[in-house]
């Protein structure tokens, strides 16, 4: 959210526990989500999440 200060008119962190924040920029509502992979243990269904610092190669098309 710190990166959006001064750029977005408003921000919200409702989904921050799941890696998603929201912002409004020039009247457009945006949701920004971490790029990650989830794996589940077959027995316990415990989730293991791996995050990435690389941008999604599909980010531009996902926003449309």
PDB file of C-alpha atoms in Angstrom, residues 27-58:
ATOM      1  CA  UNK A  27     -11.869   6.780 -10.945  1.00  0.00           C
ATOM      2  CA  UNK A  28     -10.834   3.230 -11.894  1.00  0.00           C
ATOM      3  CA  UNK A  29     -10.947   0.523  -9.203  1.00  0.00           C
ATOM      4  CA  UNK A  30      -7.973  -1.835  -9.287  1.00  0.00           C
ATOM      5  CA  UNK A  31      -7.140  -5.034  -7.422  1.00  0.00           C
ATOM      6  CA  UNK A  32      -3.455  -5.865  -7.149  1.00  0.00           C
ATOM      7  CA  UNK A  33      -2.630  -9.484  -6.337  1.00  0.00           C
ATOM      8  CA  UNK A  34       0.632 -11.230  -5.560  1.00  0.00           C
ATOM      9  CA  UNK A  35       1.934 -13.713  -8.095  1.00  0.00           C
ATOM     10  CA  UNK A  36       2.040 -17.045  -6.292  1.00  0.00           C
ATOM     11  CA  UNK A  37       1.606 -20.770  -6.608  1.00  0.00           C
ATOM     12  CA  UNK A  38      -0.430 -22.858  -4.167  1.00  0.00           C
ATOM     13  CA  UNK A  39       0.087 -26.553  -3.509  1.00  0.00           C
ATOM     14  CA  UNK A  40      -2.039 -28.772  -1.296  1.00  0.00           C
ATOM     15  CA  UNK A  41      -0.978 -31.848   0.646  1.00  0.00           C
ATOM     16  CA  UNK A  42      -3.123 -34.741  -0.643  1.00  0.00           C
ATOM     17  CA  UNK A  43      -3.789 -36.110   2.840  1.00  0.00           C
ATOM     18  CA  UNK A  44      -4.211 -33.085   5.090  1.00  0.00           C
ATOM     19  CA  UNK A  45      -5.145 -30.529   2.393  1.00  0.00           C
ATOM     20  CA  UNK A  46      -2.697 -28.147   4.084  1.00  0.00           C
ATOM     21  CA  UNK A  47      -1.775 -25.365   1.681  1.00  0.00           C
ATOM     22  CA  UNK A  48       1.819 -24.433   0.887  1.00  0.00           C
ATOM     23  CA  UNK A  49       2.167 -21.078  -0.863  1.00  0.00           C
ATOM     24  CA  UNK A  50       5.223 -19.875  -2.764  1.00  0.00           C
ATOM     25  CA  UNK A  51       5.347 -16.172  -3.649  1.00  0.00           C
ATOM     26  CA  UNK A  52       7.331 -14.537  -6.412  1.00  0.00           C
ATOM     27  CA  UNK A  53       8.800 -11.070  -6.849  1.00  0.00           C
ATOM     28  CA  UNK A  54       8.574 -11.365 -10.641  1.00  0.00           C
ATOM     29  CA  UNK A  55       5.689  -9.703 -12.439  1.00  0.00           C
ATOM     30  CA  UNK A  56       3.194 -11.942 -14.172  1.00  0.00           C
ATOM     31  CA  UNK A  57       3.830 -12.110 -17.915  1.00  0.00           C
ATOM     32  CA  UNK A  58       0.050 -11.845 -18.339  1.00  0.00           C
TER      33      UNK A  58
END
